[in-house]
Amino acid sequence: MAPSTELPLVTLLPRAWIGFGKAPWRCVGLASALLLSAIGPALLGEDLRQLGFGWLGDLMVAASLVLPLLPLLALLCLADQLLPAESTSKPPLRWGWMLRQATGLVLLELLLLLGGLALIKTLSWAAGRMSTTLAGLVVVSGGLLMLAWLFSQVLALPLLVHHRHRALQAMDHSRQLVRPKA
């Protein structure tokens, strides 16, 4: 991998501390908004369900899955602005483009996750007709493969913001960064 595509992961924590030191209250405020946008609608949705407004409660729970994307992107953009500048220049940040790419990334990740789980379920069902031990092996090995894949995608959203990648490019770059060097 070319040095220009690598993130300085060794210096990530000191650089993050430098960035946090420049605007701590903005970082804390955005982190609080992130947590509130995830927890608040879900709690409200559960209360609405108990009051008999099931469809509205379900809508609020769904909103709690989507709403945190906005403060998360804002926090990543703030961190990107506060970190010490690199020698390479990046194109200006366009919120509409970034929101579309982040939504596409989340939908792709979710689709791949659900597809993987459906494949594990189908294979374990087919293997279970022959042997329950084989079905258990399919579930365990498939679960481990899904966890490894999810771990390889942990940097996709930050790369989308930091390098202005598109969704698929961010997924590929994240996989390359997390993969052990040969």
CSV table of N, CA and C in Angstrom, one decimal:
chain,number,residue,atom,x,y,z
A,1,MET,N,0.9,-1.2,0.0
A,1,MET,CA,0.0,0.0,0.0
A,1,MET,C,0.9,1.2,0.0
A,2,ALA,N,0.5,2.2,-0.8
A,2,ALA,CA,1.3,3.4,-0.9
A,2,ALA,C,1.3,4.2,0.4
A,3,PRO,N,2.4,4.9,0.8
A,3,PRO,CA,2.4,5.7,2.1
A,3,PRO,C,1.3,6.8,2.1
A,4,SER,N,0.9,7.3,0.9
A,4,SER,CA,-0.1,8.3,0.9
A,4,SER,C,-1.5,7.9,1.3
A,5,THR,N,-1.7,6.5,1.2
A,5,THR,CA,-3.1,6.0,1.6
A,5,THR,C,-3.1,5.5,3.0
A,6,GLU,N,-2.0,5.5,3.7
A,6,GLU,CA,-2.0,5.0,5.1
A,6,GLU,C,-2.4,6.1,6.1
A,7,LEU,N,-3.1,5.7,7.1
A,7,LEU,CA,-3.4,6.6,8.2
A,7,LEU,C,-2.3,6.4,9.3
A,8,PRO,N,-1.9,7.5,9.9
A,8,PRO,CA,-0.9,7.3,11.0
A,8,PRO,C,-1.6,6.8,12.2
A,9,LEU,N,-1.9,5.5,12.3
A,9,LEU,CA,-2.6,4.9,13.4
A,9,LEU,C,-1.8,4.9,14.7
A,10,VAL,N,-0.5,4.9,14.6
A,10,VAL,CA,0.3,4.9,15.8
A,10,VAL,C,0.2,6.3,16.5
A,11,THR,N,0.0,7.4,15.7
A,11,THR,CA,-0.1,8.7,16.3
A,11,THR,C,-1.5,9.2,16.4
A,12,LEU,N,-2.5,8.3,16.3
A,12,LEU,CA,-3.9,8.6,16.3
A,12,LEU,C,-4.3,9.2,17.6
A,13,LEU,N,-4.0,8.6,18.7
A,13,LEU,CA,-4.4,9.0,20.0
A,13,LEU,C,-3.8,10.4,20.4
A,14,PRO,N,-2.5,10.6,20.2
A,14,PRO,CA,-1.9,11.9,20.5
A,14,PRO,C,-2.6,13.0,19.6
A,15,ARG,N,-2.8,12.7,18.3
A,15,ARG,CA,-3.4,13.7,17.4
A,15,ARG,C,-4.8,14.0,17.8
A,16,ALA,N,-5.6,12.9,18.3
A,16,ALA,CA,-6.9,13.2,18.7
A,16,ALA,C,-7.0,14.0,19.9
A,17,TRP,N,-6.0,13.8,20.8
A,17,TRP,CA,-5.9,14.7,22.0
A,17,TRP,C,-5.6,16.1,21.7
A,18,ILE,N,-4.8,16.3,20.7
A,18,ILE,CA,-4.5,17.7,20.3
A,18,ILE,C,-5.8,18.3,19.7
A,19,GLY,N,-6.5,17.6,18.9
A,19,GLY,CA,-7.7,18.1,18.3
A,19,GLY,C,-8.8,18.4,19.4
A,20,PHE,N,-8.9,17.5,20.3
A,20,PHE,CA,-9.9,17.7,21.4
A,20,PHE,C,-9.5,18.9,22.2
A,21,GLY,N,-8.2,19.1,22.4
A,21,GLY,CA,-7.8,20.3,23.2
A,21,GLY,C,-8.1,21.6,22.6
A,22,LYS,N,-8.2,21.6,21.3
A,22,LYS,CA,-8.6,22.9,20.5
A,22,LYS,C,-10.0,23.3,20.7
A,23,ALA,N,-10.9,22.3,20.8
A,23,ALA,CA,-12.3,22.7,21.0
A,23,ALA,C,-13.0,21.6,21.8
A,24,PRO,N,-12.7,21.5,23.1
A,24,PRO,CA,-13.3,20.4,23.9
A,24,PRO,C,-14.8,20.5,24.0
A,25,TRP,N,-15.4,21.7,24.2
A,25,TRP,CA,-16.8,21.8,24.4
A,25,TRP,C,-17.6,21.5,23.2
A,26,ARG,N,-17.1,21.8,22.0
A,26,ARG,CA,-17.8,21.4,20.8
A,26,ARG,C,-17.8,19.9,20.6
A,27,CYS,N,-16.6,19.3,20.9
A,27,CYS,CA,-16.5,17.8,20.8
A,27,CYS,C,-17.5,17.1,21.8
A,28,VAL,N,-17.5,17.6,23.1
A,28,VAL,CA,-18.4,17.0,24.1
A,28,VAL,C,-19.9,17.3,23.7
A,29,GLY,N,-20.2,18.5,23.2
A,29,GLY,CA,-21.5,18.8,22.8
A,29,GLY,C,-22.0,17.9,21.6
A,30,LEU,N,-21.2,17.7,20.6
A,30,LEU,CA,-21.5,16.8,19.5
A,30,LEU,C,-21.6,15.3,20.0
A,31,ALA,N,-20.8,14.9,20.9
A,31,ALA,CA,-20.9,13.6,21.4
A,31,ALA,C,-22.2,13.4,22.2
A,32,SER,N,-22.5,14.4,23.0
A,32,SER,CA,-23.8,14.4,23.7
A,32,SER,C,-25.0,14.3,22.8
A,33,ALA,N,-24.9,15.1,21.7
A,33,ALA,CA,-26.0,15.1,20.7
A,33,ALA,C,-26.1,13.8,20.1
A,34,LEU,N,-25.0,13.1,19.8
A,34,LEU,CA,-25.0,11.8,19.2
A,34,LEU,C,-25.7,10.8,20.1
A,35,LEU,N,-25.3,10.8,21.4
A,35,LEU,CA,-25.9,9.9,22.4
A,35,LEU,C,-27.4,10.1,22.5
A,36,LEU,N,-27.8,11.4,22.7
A,36,LEU,CA,-29.2,11.8,22.8
A,36,LEU,C,-30.0,11.4,21.6
A,37,SER,N,-29.5,11.6,20.4
A,37,SER,CA,-30.2,11.3,19.2
A,37,SER,C,-30.4,9.8,19.0
A,38,ALA,N,-29.5,9.0,19.7
A,38,ALA,CA,-29.7,7.5,19.6
A,38,ALA,C,-30.6,7.0,20.7
A,39,ILE,N,-30.5,7.6,21.9
A,39,ILE,CA,-31.3,7.0,23.0
A,39,ILE,C,-32.6,7.7,23.1
A,40,GLY,N,-32.7,9.0,22.9
A,40,GLY,CA,-34.0,9.7,23.1
A,40,GLY,C,-35.2,9.2,22.4
A,41,PRO,N,-35.1,9.1,21.0
A,41,PRO,CA,-36.2,8.6,20.3
A,41,PRO,C,-36.6,7.1,20.6
A,42,ALA,N,-35.6,6.3,20.9
A,42,ALA,CA,-35.8,4.9,21.3
A,42,ALA,C,-36.6,4.9,22.6
A,43,LEU,N,-36.3,5.7,23.6
A,43,LEU,CA,-37.0,5.7,24.8
A,43,LEU,C,-38.4,6.2,24.6
A,44,LEU,N,-38.5,7.2,23.8
A,44,LEU,CA,-39.9,7.8,23.5
A,44,LEU,C,-40.7,6.8,22.8
A,45,GLY,N,-40.1,6.1,21.8
A,45,GLY,CA,-40.8,5.0,21.1
A,45,GLY,C,-41.3,3.9,22.0
A,46,GLU,N,-40.5,3.5,22.9
A,46,GLU,CA,-41.0,2.5,23.8
A,46,GLU,C,-42.1,3.0,24.7
A,47,ASP,N,-42.1,4.2,25.1
A,47,ASP,CA,-43.2,4.8,25.9
A,47,ASP,C,-44.5,4.8,25.0
A,48,LEU,N,-44.3,5.2,23.8
A,48,LEU,CA,-45.4,5.3,22.9
A,48,LEU,C,-46.0,3.9,22.6
A,49,ARG,N,-45.2,2.9,22.5
A,49,ARG,CA,-45.7,1.5,22.4
A,49,ARG,C,-46.5,1.1,23.6
A,50,GLN,N,-46.1,1.4,24.8
A,50,GLN,CA,-46.8,1.1,26.0
A,50,GLN,C,-48.1,1.8,26.1
A,51,LEU,N,-48.2,3.0,25.5
A,51,LEU,CA,-49.4,3.8,25.6
A,51,LEU,C,-50.4,3.3,24.5
A,52,GLY,N,-50.0,2.4,23.6
A,52,GLY,CA,-50.9,1.9,22.6
A,52,GLY,C,-50.7,2.5,21.3
A,53,PHE,N,-49.7,3.3,21.1
A,53,PHE,CA,-49.4,3.9,19.7
A,53,PHE,C,-48.2,3.1,19.1
A,54,GLY,N,-48.5,1.8,18.8
A,54,GLY,CA,-47.5,0.9,18.3
A,54,GLY,C,-46.7,1.4,17.1
A,55,TRP,N,-47.5,1.9,16.1
A,55,TRP,CA,-46.8,2.3,14.8
A,55,TRP,C,-46.0,3.5,15.0
A,56,LEU,N,-46.4,4.4,15.9
A,56,LEU,CA,-45.6,5.6,16.1
A,56,LEU,C,-44.4,5.3,17.0
A,57,GLY,N,-44.5,4.3,17.9
A,57,GLY,CA,-43.4,3.9,18.6
A,57,GLY,C,-42.4,3.2,17.8
A,58,ASP,N,-42.8,2.4,16.8
A,58,ASP,CA,-41.9,1.8,15.9
A,58,ASP,C,-41.2,2.8,15.0
A,59,LEU,N,-41.9,3.8,14.6
A,59,LEU,CA,-41.3,4.9,13.8
A,59,LEU,C,-40.2,5.6,14.6
A,60,MET,N,-40.5,5.9,15.9
A,60,MET,CA,-39.5,6.5,16.7
A,60,MET,C,-38.2,5.7,16.9
A,61,VAL,N,-38.4,4.4,17.1
A,61,VAL,CA,-37.3,3.5,17.2
A,61,VAL,C,-36.5,3.5,15.9
A,62,ALA,N,-37.1,3.4,14.8
A,62,ALA,CA,-36.4,3.5,13.5
A,62,ALA,C,-35.7,4.8,13.4
A,63,ALA,N,-36.3,5.9,13.9
A,63,ALA,CA,-35.6,7.2,13.9
A,63,ALA,C,-34.4,7.2,14.7
A,64,SER,N,-34.4,6.5,15.8
A,64,SER,CA,-33.2,6.4,16.7
A,64,SER,C,-32.1,5.7,16.0
A,65,LEU,N,-32.3,4.9,15.0
A,65,LEU,CA,-31.3,4.3,14.2
A,65,LEU,C,-30.7,5.2,13.1
A,66,VAL,N,-31.5,6.1,12.7
A,66,VAL,CA,-31.0,7.0,11.6
A,66,VAL,C,-30.5,8.4,12.1
A,67,LEU,N,-31.1,8.9,13.1
A,67,LEU,CA,-30.8,10.3,13.6
A,67,LEU,C,-29.3,10.4,14.0
A,68,PRO,N,-28.7,9.4,14.7
A,68,PRO,CA,-27.3,9.6,15.1
A,68,PRO,C,-26.3,9.8,14.0
A,69,LEU,N,-26.7,9.5,12.8
A,69,LEU,CA,-25.8,9.7,11.7
A,69,LEU,C,-25.4,11.2,11.5
A,70,LEU,N,-26.3,12.1,11.7
A,70,LEU,CA,-26.0,13.5,11.5
A,70,LEU,C,-25.0,14.0,12.6
A,71,PRO,N,-25.2,13.8,13.9
A,71,PRO,CA,-24.2,14.3,14.8
A,71,PRO,C,-22.9,13.5,14.7
A,72,LEU,N,-22.9,12.3,14.3
A,72,LEU,CA,-21.7,11.5,14.1
A,72,LEU,C,-20.9,12.1,13.0
A,73,LEU,N,-21.5,12.4,11.9
A,73,LEU,CA,-20.8,13.0,10.7
A,73,LEU,C,-20.3,14.4,11.1
A,74,ALA,N,-21.0,15.2,11.9
A,74,ALA,CA,-20.6,16.5,12.4
A,74,ALA,C,-19.4,16.3,13.3
A,75,LEU,N,-19.4,15.3,14.2
A,75,LEU,CA,-18.2,15.1,15.0
A,75,LEU,C,-17.0,14.7,14.3
A,76,LEU,N,-17.2,13.8,13.3
A,76,LEU,CA,-16.1,13.4,12.4
A,76,LEU,C,-15.5,14.5,11.6
A,77,CYS,N,-16.4,15.4,11.1
A,77,CYS,CA,-15.9,16.6,10.4
A,77,CYS,C,-15.2,17.6,11.3
A,78,LEU,N,-15.7,17.7,12.5
A,78,LEU,CA,-15.0,18.6,13.5
A,78,LEU,C,-13.6,18.0,13.8
A,79,ALA,N,-13.5,16.7,14.0
A,79,ALA,CA,-12.3,16.1,14.3
A,79,ALA,C,-11.3,16.2,13.1
A,80,ASP,N,-11.8,16.1,11.9
A,80,ASP,CA,-11.0,16.3,10.7
A,80,ASP,C,-10.5,17.7,10.6
A,81,GLN,N,-11.3,18.7,11.0
A,81,GLN,CA,-10.8,20.1,10.9
A,81,GLN,C,-9.8,20.4,12.0
A,82,LEU,N,-10.0,19.8,13.2
A,82,LEU,CA,-9.1,20.1,14.3
A,82,LEU,C,-7.8,19.4,14.3
A,83,LEU,N,-7.7,18.3,13.6
A,83,LEU,CA,-6.4,17.5,13.6
A,83,LEU,C,-5.4,18.3,12.8
A,84,PRO,N,-4.1,18.1,13.2
A,84,PRO,CA,-3.1,18.8,12.5
A,84,PRO,C,-3.1,18.5,11.0
A,85,ALA,N,-3.0,19.5,10.2
A,85,ALA,CA,-3.1,19.4,8.7
A,85,ALA,C,-2.0,18.5,8.1
A,86,GLU,N,-2.4,17.8,7.1
A,86,GLU,CA,-1.5,17.0,6.3
A,86,GLU,C,-1.0,17.8,5.1
A,87,SER,N,0.0,17.2,4.5
A,87,SER,CA,0.6,18.0,3.3
A,87,SER,C,-0.3,17.9,2.1
A,88,THR,N,-1.2,16.9,2.1
A,88,THR,CA,-2.1,16.8,0.9
A,88,THR,C,-3.4,17.7,1.1
A,89,SER,N,-3.8,18.3,0.0
A,89,SER,CA,-5.0,19.1,0.1
A,89,SER,C,-6.2,18.3,-0.3
A,90,LYS,N,-7.3,18.5,0.4
A,90,LYS,CA,-8.5,17.8,0.2
A,90,LYS,C,-9.6,18.7,-0.4
A,91,PRO,N,-10.5,18.1,-1.2
A,91,PRO,CA,-11.5,19.0,-1.8
A,91,PRO,C,-12.4,19.5,-0.6
A,92,PRO,N,-13.1,20.6,-0.8
A,92,PRO,CA,-13.9,21.1,0.2
A,92,PRO,C,-15.1,20.2,0.6
A,93,LEU,N,-15.5,20.2,1.8
A,93,LEU,CA,-16.5,19.3,2.3
A,93,LEU,C,-17.9,19.8,1.9
A,94,ARG,N,-18.7,18.9,1.2
A,94,ARG,CA,-20.0,19.3,0.9
A,94,ARG,C,-21.0,18.3,1.7
A,95,TRP,N,-21.8,18.9,2.5
A,95,TRP,CA,-22.6,18.2,3.4
A,95,TRP,C,-23.6,17.3,2.7
A,96,GLY,N,-24.2,17.8,1.6
A,96,GLY,CA,-25.2,17.0,0.9
A,96,GLY,C,-24.5,15.7,0.3
A,97,TRP,N,-23.4,15.9,-0.3
A,97,TRP,CA,-22.6,14.7,-0.8
A,97,TRP,C,-22.3,13.7,0.3
A,98,MET,N,-21.7,14.3,1.4
A,98,MET,CA,-21.3,13.4,2.5
A,98,MET,C,-22.5,12.7,3.1
A,99,LEU,N,-23.6,13.3,3.3
A,99,LEU,CA,-24.7,12.7,3.9
A,99,LEU,C,-25.3,11.6,2.9
A,100,ARG,N,-25.3,11.8,1.6
A,100,ARG,CA,-25.7,10.7,0.7
A,100,ARG,C,-24.7,9.6,0.7
A,101,GLN,N,-23.4,9.8,0.8
A,101,GLN,CA,-22.4,8.8,0.8
A,101,GLN,C,-22.5,8.0,2.1
A,102,ALA,N,-22.6,8.7,3.2
A,102,ALA,CA,-22.7,8.0,4.5
A,102,ALA,C,-24.0,7.2,4.6
A,103,THR,N,-25.1,7.7,4.1
A,103,THR,CA,-26.3,6.9,4.1
A,103,THR,C,-26.2,5.7,3.2
A,104,GLY,N,-25.6,5.8,2.1
A,104,GLY,CA,-25.3,4.7,1.2
A,104,GLY,C,-24.4,3.7,1.9
A,105,LEU,N,-23.3,4.2,2.6
A,105,LEU,CA,-22.4,3.3,3.3
A,105,LEU,C,-23.1,2.5,4.3
A,106,VAL,N,-24.0,3.2,5.1
A,106,VAL,CA,-24.7,2.5,6.2
A,106,VAL,C,-25.7,1.4,5.6
A,107,LEU,N,-26.3,1.8,4.5
A,107,LEU,CA,-27.3,0.9,3.9
A,107,LEU,C,-26.5,-0.3,3.3
A,108,LEU,N,-25.4,-0.1,2.6
A,108,LEU,CA,-24.6,-1.2,2.1
A,108,LEU,C,-24.1,-2.1,3.2
A,109,GLU,N,-23.6,-1.5,4.3
A,109,GLU,CA,-23.1,-2.4,5.4
A,109,GLU,C,-24.3,-3.2,6.0
A,110,LEU,N,-25.4,-2.6,6.1
A,110,LEU,CA,-26.6,-3.3,6.7
A,110,LEU,C,-27.1,-4.4,5.7
A,111,LEU,N,-27.1,-4.1,4.5
A,111,LEU,CA,-27.5,-5.1,3.5
A,111,LEU,C,-26.6,-6.3,3.5
A,112,LEU,N,-25.3,-6.0,3.5
A,112,LEU,CA,-24.3,-7.1,3.6
A,112,LEU,C,-24.4,-7.9,4.9
A,113,LEU,N,-24.6,-7.2,5.9
A,113,LEU,CA,-24.8,-7.9,7.2
A,113,LEU,C,-26.0,-8.8,7.2
A,114,LEU,N,-27.1,-8.3,6.8
A,114,LEU,CA,-28.4,-9.1,6.7
A,114,LEU,C,-28.2,-10.2,5.7
A,115,GLY,N,-27.6,-10.0,4.6
A,115,GLY,CA,-27.3,-11.1,3.7
A,115,GLY,C,-26.5,-12.1,4.2
A,116,GLY,N,-25.4,-11.7,5.0
A,116,GLY,CA,-24.6,-12.7,5.6
A,116,GLY,C,-25.3,-13.6,6.6
A,117,LEU,N,-26.1,-12.9,7.4
A,117,LEU,CA,-26.9,-13.6,8.4
A,117,LEU,C,-27.9,-14.6,7.8
A,118,ALA,N,-28.5,-14.1,6.7
A,118,ALA,CA,-29.4,-15.0,6.0
A,118,ALA,C,-28.7,-16.2,5.4
A,119,LEU,N,-27.5,-16.0,4.9
A,119,LEU,CA,-26.7,-17.1,4.3
A,119,LEU,C,-26.3,-18.1,5.4
A,120,ILE,N,-25.9,-17.6,6.6
A,120,ILE,CA,-25.6,-18.4,7.7
A,120,ILE,C,-26.8,-19.2,8.1
A,121,LYS,N,-28.0,-18.6,8.2
A,121,LYS,CA,-29.2,-19.3,8.6
A,121,LYS,C,-29.5,-20.4,7.6
A,122,THR,N,-29.4,-20.1,6.3
A,122,THR,CA,-29.8,-21.0,5.3
A,122,THR,C,-28.8,-22.2,5.3
A,123,LEU,N,-27.5,-21.9,5.4
A,123,LEU,CA,-26.5,-23.0,5.4
A,123,LEU,C,-26.6,-23.9,6.6
A,124,SER,N,-26.9,-23.2,7.8
A,124,SER,CA,-27.1,-24.0,9.0
A,124,SER,C,-28.3,-24.9,8.9
A,125,TRP,N,-29.4,-24.4,8.3
A,125,TRP,CA,-30.6,-25.2,8.1
A,125,TRP,C,-30.3,-26.4,7.3
A,126,ALA,N,-29.6,-26.2,6.1
A,126,ALA,CA,-29.3,-27.3,5.2
A,126,ALA,C,-28.3,-28.3,5.9
A,127,ALA,N,-27.3,-27.8,6.6
A,127,ALA,CA,-26.4,-28.7,7.3
A,127,ALA,C,-27.1,-29.4,8.5
A,128,GLY,N,-28.1,-28.7,9.1
A,128,GLY,CA,-28.8,-29.3,10.2
A,128,GLY,C,-29.6,-30.5,9.8
A,129,ARG,N,-30.0,-30.6,8.5
A,129,ARG,CA,-30.8,-31.8,8.1
A,129,ARG,C,-29.9,-33.0,8.0
A,130,MET,N,-28.5,-32.8,8.0
A,130,MET,CA,-27.6,-33.9,8.0
A,130,MET,C,-27.1,-34.2,9.4
A,131,SER,N,-26.7,-33.1,10.1
A,131,SER,CA,-26.1,-33.3,11.4
A,131,SER,C,-26.2,-32.0,12.2
A,132,THR,N,-26.6,-32.0,13.4
A,132,THR,CA,-26.7,-30.8,14.2
A,132,THR,C,-25.3,-30.3,14.6
A,133,THR,N,-24.3,-31.1,14.7
A,133,THR,CA,-23.0,-30.7,14.9
A,133,THR,C,-22.5,-29.9,13.8
A,134,LEU,N,-22.7,-30.3,12.6
A,134,LEU,CA,-22.3,-29.6,11.4
A,134,LEU,C,-23.1,-28.3,11.3
A,135,ALA,N,-24.3,-28.2,11.7
A,135,ALA,CA,-25.1,-27.0,11.7
A,135,ALA,C,-24.4,-26.0,12.7
A,136,GLY,N,-24.0,-26.5,13.8
A,136,GLY,CA,-23.4,-25.7,14.8
A,136,GLY,C,-22.1,-25.1,14.3
A,137,LEU,N,-21.3,-25.9,13.6
A,137,LEU,CA,-20.0,-25.5,13.0
A,137,LEU,C,-20.3,-24.4,12.0
A,138,VAL,N,-21.3,-24.6,11.2
A,138,VAL,CA,-21.6,-23.5,10.2
A,138,VAL,C,-22.0,-22.2,10.9
A,139,VAL,N,-22.8,-22.3,12.0
A,139,VAL,CA,-23.1,-21.0,12.7
A,139,VAL,C,-21.9,-20.4,13.3
A,140,VAL,N,-21.1,-21.2,14.0
A,140,VAL,CA,-19.9,-20.6,14.7
A,140,VAL,C,-18.9,-20.0,13.6
A,141,SER,N,-18.6,-20.8,12.6
A,141,SER,CA,-17.6,-20.3,11.6
A,141,SER,C,-18.2,-19.1,10.8
A,142,GLY,N,-19.5,-19.2,10.5
A,142,GLY,CA,-20.1,-18.0,9.8
A,142,GLY,C,-20.1,-16.8,10.7
A,143,GLY,N,-20.4,-17.0,12.0
A,143,GLY,CA,-20.4,-15.9,12.9
A,143,GLY,C,-19.0,-15.2,13.0
A,144,LEU,N,-18.0,-16.1,13.1
A,144,LEU,CA,-16.6,-15.6,13.2
A,144,LEU,C,-16.3,-14.8,11.9
A,145,LEU,N,-16.7,-15.4,10.8
A,145,LEU,CA,-16.4,-14.7,9.5
A,145,LEU,C,-17.1,-13.3,9.4
A,146,MET,N,-18.3,-13.3,9.9
A,146,MET,CA,-19.1,-12.0,9.9
A,146,MET,C,-18.4,-11.0,10.9
A,147,LEU,N,-18.0,-11.4,12.0
A,147,LEU,CA,-17.3,-10.5,13.0
A,147,LEU,C,-16.0,-10.0,12.4
A,148,ALA,N,-15.3,-10.9,11.7
A,148,ALA,CA,-14.0,-10.4,11.1
A,148,ALA,C,-14.3,-9.4,10.0
A,149,TRP,N,-15.4,-9.6,9.2
A,149,TRP,CA,-15.7,-8.6,8.2
A,149,TRP,C,-16.2,-7.3,8.8
A,150,LEU,N,-17.0,-7.4,9.9
A,150,LEU,CA,-17.5,-6.2,10.5
A,150,LEU,C,-16.3,-5.4,11.1
A,151,PHE,N,-15.3,-6.1,11.7
A,151,PHE,CA,-14.1,-5.4,12.2
A,151,PHE,C,-13.3,-4.8,11.1
A,152,SER,N,-13.3,-5.4,9.9
A,152,SER,CA,-12.6,-4.8,8.8
A,152,SER,C,-13.2,-3.5,8.3
A,153,GLN,N,-14.5,-3.3,8.7
A,153,GLN,CA,-15.2,-2.1,8.2
A,153,GLN,C,-15.3,-1.0,9.2
A,154,VAL,N,-14.6,-1.1,10.3
A,154,VAL,CA,-14.7,-0.2,11.4
A,154,VAL,C,-14.2,1.2,11.1
A,155,LEU,N,-13.4,1.4,10.1
A,155,LEU,CA,-12.9,2.7,9.7
A,155,LEU,C,-13.5,3.3,8.5
A,156,ALA,N,-14.5,2.6,8.0
A,156,ALA,CA,-15.2,3.1,6.7
A,156,ALA,C,-15.8,4.5,6.8
A,157,LEU,N,-16.5,4.8,7.8
A,157,LEU,CA,-17.2,6.1,8.0
A,157,LEU,C,-16.1,7.2,8.2
A,158,PRO,N,-15.2,7.0,9.1
A,158,PRO,CA,-14.1,8.0,9.3
A,158,PRO,C,-13.3,8.3,8.0
A,159,LEU,N,-13.1,7.2,7.2
A,159,LEU,CA,-12.4,7.4,5.9
A,159,LEU,C,-13.2,8.2,4.9
A,160,LEU,N,-14.5,7.9,5.0
A,160,LEU,CA,-15.4,8.7,4.1
A,160,LEU,C,-15.3,10.2,4.3
A,161,VAL,N,-15.2,10.6,5.6
A,161,VAL,CA,-15.0,12.0,6.0
A,161,VAL,C,-13.6,12.5,5.7
A,162,HIS,N,-12.6,11.7,6.2
A,162,HIS,CA,-11.2,12.2,6.2
A,162,HIS,C,-10.7,12.2,4.8
A,163,HIS,N,-10.9,11.2,4.0
A,163,HIS,CA,-10.3,11.2,2.6
A,163,HIS,C,-11.3,11.6,1.5
A,164,ARG,N,-12.6,11.8,1.9
A,164,ARG,CA,-13.6,12.2,1.0
A,164,ARG,C,-13.9,11.0,0.0
A,165,HIS,N,-13.8,9.8,0.5
A,165,HIS,CA,-14.0,8.6,-0.3
A,165,HIS,C,-15.5,8.5,-0.6
A,166,ARG,N,-15.9,7.8,-1.6
A,166,ARG,CA,-17.2,7.3,-1.8
A,166,ARG,C,-17.4,6.1,-0.9
A,167,ALA,N,-18.7,5.6,-0.9
A,167,ALA,CA,-19.0,4.5,0.1
A,167,ALA,C,-18.2,3.3,-0.2
A,168,LEU,N,-18.1,2.8,-1.4
A,168,LEU,CA,-17.4,1.5,-1.7
A,168,LEU,C,-15.9,1.7,-1.5
A,169,GLN,N,-15.4,2.9,-1.9
A,169,GLN,CA,-14.0,3.2,-1.7
A,169,GLN,C,-13.6,3.2,-0.2
A,170,ALA,N,-14.5,3.8,0.6
A,170,ALA,CA,-14.2,3.8,2.0
A,170,ALA,C,-14.2,2.4,2.6
A,171,MET,N,-15.1,1.5,2.1
A,171,MET,CA,-15.2,0.1,2.6
A,171,MET,C,-13.9,-0.6,2.2
A,172,ASP,N,-13.4,-0.4,1.0
A,172,ASP,CA,-12.2,-1.1,0.6
A,172,ASP,C,-11.0,-0.6,1.3
A,173,HIS,N,-10.9,0.7,1.5
A,173,HIS,CA,-9.8,1.3,2.1
A,173,HIS,C,-9.7,0.9,3.6
A,174,SER,N,-10.9,0.8,4.3
A,174,SER,CA,-10.9,0.3,5.6
A,174,SER,C,-10.5,-1.1,5.7
A,175,ARG,N,-10.9,-1.9,4.8
A,175,ARG,CA,-10.5,-3.3,4.8
A,175,ARG,C,-8.9,-3.4,4.6
A,176,GLN,N,-8.4,-2.6,3.8
A,176,GLN,CA,-6.9,-2.6,3.5
A,176,GLN,C,-6.1,-2.1,4.7
A,177,LEU,N,-6.7,-1.2,5.5
A,177,LEU,CA,-6.0,-0.7,6.6
A,177,LEU,C,-6.0,-1.6,7.8
A,178,VAL,N,-7.1,-2.3,7.9
A,178,VAL,CA,-7.3,-3.3,9.1
A,178,VAL,C,-6.6,-4.6,8.8
A,179,ARG,N,-6.5,-5.0,7.5
A,179,ARG,CA,-5.9,-6.2,7.2
A,179,ARG,C,-4.4,-6.3,7.7
A,180,PRO,N,-4.0,-7.4,8.2
A,180,PRO,CA,-2.6,-7.5,8.7
A,180,PRO,C,-1.6,-7.4,7.5
A,181,LYS,N,-0.5,-6.7,7.7
A,181,LYS,CA,0.5,-6.6,6.7
A,181,LYS,C,1.2,-8.0,6.5
A,182,ALA,N,1.5,-8.3,5.2
A,182,ALA,CA,2.1,-9.6,4.9
A,182,ALA,C,3.6,-9.5,5.0
